[in-house]
Coordinates of C-alpha atoms and ligand atoms in Angstrom, one line a residue:
M2 CA 0.0 0.2 0.3
K3 CA 0.8 3.1 -1.3
G4 CA 0.8 6.5 2.2
L5 CA -1.1 6.9 4.2
N6 CA -3.7 3.6 4.9
R7 CA -5.7 1.4 7.3
Q8 CA -5.4 -2.1 7.2
E9 CA -7.7 -4.2 9.9
G10 CA -9.4 -0.8 11.0
N11 CA -5.6 0.3 12.5
L12 CA -3.6 3.5 10.6
F13 CA -0.6 2.0 8.4
I14 CA 2.0 4.2 6.0
D15 CA 2.3 2.1 3.3
N16 CA 3.0 -1.2 5.2
V17 CA 4.1 0.4 8.8
S18 CA 1.7 0.4 11.5
L19 CA 1.4 4.2 12.7
E20 CA 1.3 2.7 16.8
E21 CA 4.3 0.6 16.0
I22 CA 6.1 4.1 15.1
A23 CA 4.9 5.9 18.1
K24 CA 6.2 3.1 20.0
K25 CA 9.6 2.8 19.2
F26 CA 10.7 6.2 18.0
G27 CA 7.8 7.9 20.8
T28 CA 5.7 11.2 20.2
P29 CA 5.6 14.1 18.5
A30 CA 7.1 12.8 14.9
Y31 CA 6.5 13.5 11.3
V32 CA 6.5 10.7 9.4
Y33 CA 6.6 10.3 5.6
S34 CA 6.0 7.4 2.8
A35 CA 8.7 7.6 0.0
S36 CA 6.5 5.7 -1.9
K37 CA 3.6 8.4 -2.3
F38 CA 6.8 10.7 -2.6
K39 CA 7.3 8.6 -5.7
E40 CA 4.1 8.8 -6.7
N41 CA 3.4 12.8 -6.9
L42 CA 6.8 13.5 -8.8
N43 CA 5.5 11.2 -10.9
N44 CA 2.5 12.5 -12.1
Y45 CA 4.4 15.8 -13.2
L46 CA 7.0 14.3 -14.8
S47 CA 5.5 11.4 -16.8
A48 CA 3.0 14.6 -18.6
V49 CA 6.1 16.8 -19.4
G50 CA 8.8 15.7 -22.1
E51 CA 13.0 15.9 -21.5
N52 CA 12.8 19.5 -22.0
D53 CA 10.7 20.8 -19.8
K54 CA 11.8 21.1 -16.4
I55 CA 9.8 19.8 -13.0
C56 CA 11.3 21.9 -10.3
Y57 CA 10.4 20.4 -6.7
S58 CA 9.4 23.4 -4.3
V59 CA 12.0 23.4 -1.6
K60 CA 10.5 25.5 0.5
S61 CA 7.5 22.5 1.5
N62 CA 9.5 20.0 2.7
S63 CA 13.5 20.7 2.5
N64 CA 14.6 17.4 4.3
I65 CA 18.2 16.4 2.6
H66 CA 17.4 13.1 2.4
I67 CA 14.1 13.7 0.6
L68 CA 16.2 16.0 -2.1
S69 CA 18.5 13.1 -2.9
M70 CA 15.3 11.0 -3.6
L71 CA 13.9 13.1 -6.0
S72 CA 17.4 14.7 -7.7
E73 CA 17.7 10.3 -8.1
L74 CA 14.3 10.2 -9.4
G75 CA 14.9 13.1 -12.1
S76 CA 13.4 16.3 -10.2
G77 CA 14.4 19.7 -10.8
F78 CA 14.6 22.1 -7.6
D79 CA 13.5 25.6 -6.7
V80 CA 14.9 26.8 -4.3
V81 CA 14.2 30.7 -2.7
S82 CA 17.6 30.9 -0.2
G83 CA 21.3 30.4 0.0
N84 CA 20.9 27.3 1.9
E85 CA 18.0 25.4 -0.5
L86 CA 20.2 26.0 -2.6
K87 CA 23.4 24.4 -1.1
K88 CA 21.1 22.0 0.2
C89 CA 19.8 21.1 -3.0
L90 CA 23.9 20.7 -4.4
K91 CA 24.5 18.0 -0.6
A92 CA 21.5 15.9 -2.0
G93 CA 23.3 16.0 -5.9
A94 CA 21.0 17.6 -8.0
K95 CA 22.2 19.1 -11.0
P96 CA 22.8 23.1 -10.7
E97 CA 21.4 23.3 -14.8
N98 CA 17.8 21.7 -12.6
I99 CA 17.8 24.7 -10.5
V100 CA 15.6 27.4 -10.6
F101 CA 16.3 30.7 -7.9
S102 CA 13.4 32.7 -7.0
G103 CA 13.1 35.3 -3.9
V104 CA 12.5 38.8 -3.5
G105 CA 15.5 39.7 -1.1
K106 CA 18.0 37.4 -2.8
T107 CA 21.6 39.1 -1.1
K108 CA 24.6 39.5 -2.5
E109 CA 25.9 36.2 -1.4
E110 CA 23.1 34.5 -2.6
I111 CA 23.5 35.9 -5.7
N112 CA 27.4 35.1 -6.1
L113 CA 26.5 31.3 -5.4
A114 CA 23.9 30.8 -8.3
L115 CA 26.1 32.7 -10.7
K116 CA 29.6 30.5 -9.2
E117 CA 27.6 27.5 -9.0
N118 CA 26.1 27.9 -12.4
I119 CA 22.4 27.0 -11.8
F120 CA 19.7 27.6 -14.6
S121 CA 18.1 30.7 -13.8
I122 CA 18.1 33.2 -11.2
N123 CA 14.5 34.5 -11.5
I124 CA 14.2 38.2 -11.3
E125 CA 11.5 39.8 -8.9
S126 CA 12.8 43.6 -9.7
G127 CA 14.3 45.9 -10.9
E128 CA 16.8 46.7 -7.9
E129 CA 17.8 43.0 -8.4
L130 CA 18.7 42.5 -11.9
D131 CA 21.4 45.8 -11.9
R132 CA 22.6 43.6 -8.4
I133 CA 22.9 40.9 -10.7
I134 CA 24.4 42.5 -13.6
G135 CA 26.9 43.9 -11.3
I136 CA 27.9 40.5 -10.0
T137 CA 28.2 39.1 -13.3
K138 CA 30.9 42.0 -14.5
E139 CA 32.9 41.3 -11.2
L140 CA 32.7 37.3 -12.0
G141 CA 33.7 37.5 -15.7
I142 CA 30.8 35.5 -16.8
K143 CA 27.2 35.8 -18.3
A144 CA 23.8 34.9 -16.9
N145 CA 20.4 33.0 -17.5
C146 CA 17.9 34.6 -16.0
I147 CA 14.1 34.1 -15.7
I148 CA 12.0 37.6 -15.3
R149 CA 9.3 36.6 -12.6
V150 CA 6.0 38.6 -13.2
N151 CA 3.7 39.8 -11.0
P152 CA -0.1 38.8 -13.3
D153 CA -2.3 40.5 -11.0
I154 CA -4.3 37.5 -10.0
S155 CA -5.6 35.5 -7.6
A156 CA -5.4 32.1 -6.2
K157 CA -8.1 32.7 -4.3
S158 CA -6.7 31.2 -1.1
H159 CA -5.7 32.6 2.1
P160 CA -4.2 35.7 1.7
Y161 CA -0.8 34.8 3.0
I162 CA -0.7 32.6 0.4
Q163 CA -1.7 34.6 -2.6
T164 CA 1.2 36.1 -4.5
G165 CA 0.0 37.5 -7.1
L166 CA -1.5 40.8 -6.6
R167 CA -0.3 43.4 -8.6
T168 CA -0.2 44.7 -4.1
S169 CA 2.2 41.8 -3.2
K170 CA 5.7 42.3 -3.1
F171 CA 6.3 39.3 -5.6
G172 CA 8.0 39.8 -9.3
V173 CA 8.0 42.2 -11.3
L174 CA 4.5 44.4 -12.8
K175 CA 3.5 43.7 -16.6
E176 CA 4.4 47.3 -17.8
A177 CA 7.8 46.4 -16.2
V178 CA 9.1 43.2 -18.1
E179 CA 10.3 45.1 -21.1
P180 CA 12.4 47.4 -20.0
L181 CA 13.7 45.2 -17.8
A182 CA 14.5 43.1 -20.2
K183 CA 16.1 45.7 -22.6
K184 CA 17.9 46.6 -19.5
A185 CA 19.4 43.3 -19.2
S186 CA 20.3 43.2 -23.0
Q187 CA 22.1 46.9 -22.6
A188 CA 24.2 45.0 -19.8
G189 CA 25.1 42.4 -22.1
V190 CA 26.1 39.9 -19.4
V191 CA 22.4 38.5 -18.2
N192 CA 21.1 36.8 -21.0
I193 CA 16.7 36.8 -20.4
I194 CA 15.8 33.2 -21.3
G195 CA 12.1 32.7 -20.3
I196 CA 8.8 34.6 -18.0
A197 CA 7.7 33.8 -15.1
S198 CA 4.9 33.4 -12.4
H199 CA 3.5 32.1 -9.7
I200 CA -0.1 33.0 -8.5
G201 CA -0.7 31.5 -5.2
S202 CA -0.8 28.2 -3.3
Q203 CA -3.7 26.2 -2.8
I204 CA -5.3 26.9 -6.4
F205 CA -8.8 25.0 -7.8
D206 CA -9.9 26.6 -10.5
K207 CA -7.8 25.7 -13.5
N208 CA -8.6 28.6 -15.4
L209 CA -6.6 30.9 -13.0
I210 CA -3.9 28.4 -14.3
L211 CA -4.6 29.2 -18.1
E212 CA -5.3 33.3 -17.9
N213 CA -1.6 33.2 -16.1
L214 CA -0.6 31.6 -19.3
N215 CA -1.9 33.3 -21.9
L216 CA -0.4 36.1 -19.2
L217 CA 2.9 34.6 -20.0
I218 CA 2.8 34.1 -23.7
E219 CA 2.0 37.6 -24.3
L220 CA 5.1 39.0 -22.8
T221 CA 7.0 36.3 -24.8
N222 CA 5.6 37.8 -27.9
Q223 CA 6.8 41.3 -26.5
L224 CA 10.4 39.9 -25.6
T225 CA 10.7 37.9 -28.9
D226 CA 9.9 40.9 -30.8
L227 CA 12.5 43.3 -28.8
G228 CA 14.9 40.1 -29.8
H229 CA 15.4 37.8 -26.6
Q230 CA 15.3 34.4 -27.1
I231 CA 12.5 32.9 -25.1
S232 CA 12.8 29.0 -24.2
Y233 CA 10.6 29.0 -20.8
L234 CA 7.5 29.8 -19.5
D235 CA 7.2 28.7 -15.8
L236 CA 4.5 29.0 -14.0
G237 CA 5.5 28.4 -10.5
G238 CA 3.8 26.1 -8.4
G239 CA 0.8 26.3 -6.7
L240 CA -1.5 23.4 -7.6
G241 CA -3.7 22.7 -4.9
I242 CA -4.5 19.0 -2.4
R243 CA -7.2 17.9 -0.5
Y244 CA -7.5 18.9 3.3
K245 CA -11.0 18.4 3.6
E246 CA -13.8 17.9 0.3
E247 CA -11.5 20.4 -1.8
E248 CA -11.7 19.1 -5.4
E249 CA -7.9 19.0 -6.7
I250 CA -6.9 19.9 -10.6
L251 CA -4.5 16.8 -11.4
P252 CA -1.0 17.8 -12.8
N253 CA -1.5 15.6 -15.7
Q254 CA -4.9 16.7 -17.0
I255 CA -3.2 20.5 -17.0
I256 CA -0.1 19.9 -18.0
K257 CA -1.8 18.2 -21.0
Q258 CA -3.8 21.4 -22.1
V259 CA -0.5 23.6 -21.3
L260 CA 1.5 22.3 -23.4
S261 CA -0.7 21.4 -26.4
I262 CA -1.0 25.6 -26.1
L263 CA 2.7 26.0 -25.4
R264 CA 4.6 23.2 -28.1
P265 CA 3.3 24.8 -31.4
L266 CA 4.8 28.1 -30.1
K267 CA 8.3 26.0 -29.6
L268 CA 8.2 27.0 -25.9
N269 CA 9.2 24.7 -22.9
L270 CA 7.7 24.0 -19.6
I271 CA 9.1 24.4 -16.2
L272 CA 6.7 23.9 -13.2
E273 CA 7.7 24.4 -9.4
P274 CA 5.2 22.3 -7.3
G275 CA 5.6 22.1 -4.0
R276 CA 2.5 20.9 -1.6
T277 CA 1.3 18.5 -4.8
I278 CA 4.4 16.4 -4.6
S279 CA 5.1 16.8 0.0
G280 CA 1.4 17.4 1.1
N281 CA -0.1 14.0 1.4
T282 CA 3.0 12.0 2.2
G283 CA 2.9 12.5 5.6
V284 CA 1.1 12.9 8.9
L285 CA 2.4 14.5 12.3
I286 CA 1.9 11.4 14.6
C287 CA 1.3 12.7 18.7
K288 CA -0.2 11.8 21.8
V289 CA -3.0 13.2 24.3
E290 CA -1.7 13.7 27.3
Y291 CA -4.7 14.6 29.3
L292 CA -8.8 14.6 28.2
K293 CA -9.8 18.1 30.0
K294 CA -13.5 18.5 30.5
T295 CA -15.3 21.8 31.5
S296 CA -19.0 22.6 31.3
E297 CA -17.7 24.7 28.2
L298 CA -16.0 22.0 26.4
N299 CA -13.9 19.1 25.9
F300 CA -10.1 19.6 24.9
A301 CA -8.1 17.4 24.1
I302 CA -4.5 18.6 24.9
I303 CA -2.3 16.7 22.8
D304 CA 2.3 16.5 23.2
S305 CA 2.3 18.4 19.6
G306 CA 2.1 21.8 19.1
M307 CA 1.8 25.0 16.8
N308 CA 5.7 25.1 17.0
D309 CA 5.5 21.8 15.5
L310 CA 2.5 22.0 13.1
L311 CA 2.1 25.8 12.2
R312 CA -0.8 25.7 9.9
P313 CA -3.7 25.6 11.2
S314 CA -2.4 28.0 13.7
L315 CA -1.3 30.8 11.2
Y316 CA -3.8 30.0 8.6
H317 CA -7.0 28.7 10.3
A318 CA -6.0 25.4 8.4
W319 CA -7.8 22.4 8.3
H320 CA -6.2 19.0 8.6
H321 CA -7.7 15.5 9.3
I322 CA -7.2 14.6 12.5
S323 CA -7.3 10.6 13.4
V324 CA -6.5 7.9 15.8
V325 CA -4.2 5.9 14.8
E326 CA -5.9 2.6 16.8
D327 CA -9.2 1.1 14.9
N328 CA -11.8 3.5 16.3
T329 CA -15.1 3.8 15.3
E330 CA -17.4 3.8 18.5
D331 CA -18.7 6.4 21.1
K332 CA -16.9 9.5 19.6
L333 CA -17.1 12.6 21.2
P334 CA -16.4 16.3 20.5
Y335 CA -13.1 17.3 21.3
K336 CA -11.6 20.9 20.7
V337 CA -7.9 19.7 20.2
V338 CA -5.1 21.8 20.9
G339 CA -1.4 21.6 22.0
P340 CA 0.5 22.7 25.3
V341 CA 2.3 26.2 23.8
C342 CA 0.6 29.1 26.0
E343 CA -1.3 30.3 23.1
S344 CA -5.0 30.0 22.8
G345 CA -4.5 29.7 18.9
D346 CA -2.4 26.8 19.5
T347 CA -5.1 24.3 18.8
F348 CA -5.6 22.1 15.5
G349 CA -9.4 22.0 15.5
E350 CA -12.4 22.4 16.9
G351 CA -16.1 19.7 17.1
R352 CA -13.4 16.6 15.9
M353 CA -15.6 13.2 16.7
L354 CA -12.9 11.3 18.5
N355 CA -13.4 8.2 20.5
I356 CA -9.6 8.9 22.8
N357 CA -7.7 8.3 26.4
E358 CA -4.6 9.1 27.8
N359 CA -2.1 8.5 25.9
S360 CA -4.0 7.5 22.6
I361 CA -2.2 7.9 19.7
L362 CA -3.3 10.8 16.8
A363 CA -2.4 11.4 13.4
I364 CA -3.2 14.6 11.6
H365 CA -3.0 14.5 8.6
D366 CA -1.8 15.7 5.4
T367 CA 1.4 17.9 6.6
G368 CA 4.3 16.9 4.4
A369 CA 4.3 20.1 3.4
Y370 CA 4.7 23.2 5.3
G371 CA 4.7 20.8 8.1
Q372 CA 8.7 20.1 9.8
V373 CA 10.0 23.6 7.6
M374 CA 7.8 26.1 9.2
S375 CA 8.4 24.5 12.9
S376 CA 10.2 26.1 15.5
N377 CA 11.5 25.9 19.1
Y378 CA 8.7 28.6 20.6
N379 CA 8.8 28.0 24.2
S380 CA 11.4 25.9 24.4
R381 CA 10.1 23.0 22.9
L382 CA 12.5 19.9 20.7
R383 CA 11.6 19.7 17.1
P384 CA 10.0 16.2 16.8
P385 CA 12.3 13.4 14.3
E386 CA 11.4 12.8 11.1
I387 CA 10.6 9.2 9.5
L388 CA 10.1 7.8 6.4
V389 CA 8.8 5.1 5.7
E390 CA 9.1 3.0 2.2
E391 CA 7.1 -0.1 1.8
S392 CA 7.9 -1.8 5.5
E393 CA 11.8 0.2 5.9
I394 CA 11.6 2.8 8.0
K395 CA 14.5 4.8 8.1
I396 CA 14.9 8.4 10.5
I397 CA 15.7 11.1 8.5
R398 CA 15.7 13.7 11.3
R399 CA 16.8 13.1 14.5
R400 CA 14.4 14.4 17.3
E401 CA 16.1 17.2 18.8
T402 CA 17.8 17.2 22.6
F403 CA 17.9 19.9 25.4
D404 CA 21.5 20.0 24.2
D405 CA 20.4 20.8 20.7
L406 CA 18.6 24.3 22.4
L407 CA 21.7 25.3 24.6
I408 CA 24.4 25.2 22.1
Q409 CA 23.4 28.1 20.2
E410 CA 23.0 30.0 23.2
K411 CA 26.1 28.3 25.3
D412 CA 28.8 31.2 24.2
V413 CA 26.7 33.9 24.5
Ligands
LIG517 N1 7.0 29.0 -6.6 C1 7.5 29.7 -6.0 C2 7.7 30.8 -6.7 C3 6.4 30.3 -5.0 O1 6.2 30.7 -4.2 C4 5.9 28.5 -4.0 C5 4.8 29.0 -2.6 C6 5.8 27.4 -5.0 C7 6.4 27.3 -6.0 C8 5.1 26.1 -4.4 O2 3.7 26.0 -4.5 P1 3.4 25.0 -3.9 O3 3.1 24.1 -4.8 O4 3.6 24.5 -2.7 O5 1.8 25.6 -3.4 N2 2.9 27.9 4.3 C9 2.4 28.2 2.6 C10 2.1 28.1 1.7 C11 3.2 28.9 1.2 C12 3.7 28.9 -0.4 C13 4.9 29.9 -0.7 N3 5.1 29.6 -2.2 C14 1.5 26.9 3.3 O6 1.5 26.3 4.7 O7 0.4 26.9 3.2

């Protein structure tokens, strides 16, 4: 079995019981399915041609073991920091399969990207282009860049995860693309090889992608008329996954439609999927510490907090919560909360569960934007990450210890 499944009523990841993992490695812990990662990546890779690029968005889950696994399977990478870039290279990624986005690239990060000769730096402003021109001249090399345009399209998702509105900090406005490209060619050291745009995350409306595509094609035509050789359209990431009842757009279907438009134009496609590759691969397992009943509510206080999984607190995001052991009878509604000293430390309300102290719970679909957004708030130790492949269990990040907490403060 691939990914999360029930066997005789008990929750498993692939062929390994989550109850067993909790017993062996403790809670809280992130547990991922390698097979599910592979299946998700393959949904993309099998739909594109050899000149297109699937650049997994590292920010969604940047564990180096996951990066190596995806790299070996033929994935490229979308990075947003020098350290993500270094991690990908360490994981064995080929520089020619890496694109680098982000509005605040430092001189050091640009230097690194240029020296490593990555596929493209995605330019997010005129100021950044000036910096790139300066550094390429210093290094005596040429840079391949893609211009990231702000498409002024709403992703219709939570405001924090929309990136393509005119007022957002990302990309350059449509009307600024042409002057930017002109400046690049006048400098003589920056080749503009493509146009990019990422509308935002959790997209369920196919028309938004097609609208974005049309805009990129229109801009490509403008730049081609100016003599630029545009070969790549980078549509970013953002396809949504089903956390509750959302209807997902299937990657292969939308890619087929997009490629049928791009092929006659002799343009190649770049995609930067994050959540659709990592999101449904894993769960956060945790233990019920207390069942606290008040005259108002039943609280299930668990041993994991907003420091481990921030999405419910930050975006009011909905994640299924289920009991790992076979469990059907006598359910009660619970407000599932963590131990952190904030009322926002809540994972779900009115969740129908049959639980006791020490019951093991699984918070679903936490493979993306879970561990990567964790912190040590309340001096809590971050959970381990465990990768399951069929019946094999591999610890890919150990649980933090109290010494880990102190080590960076020791010499102060
Ligand atoms: N490309 C760019 C330029 C991005 O900014 C992002 C996500 C992606 C690709 C990948 O998007 P995805 O396919 O994963 O939707 N922490 C938030 C999500 C923030 C996404 C930021 N950018 C959450 O937990 O929902």
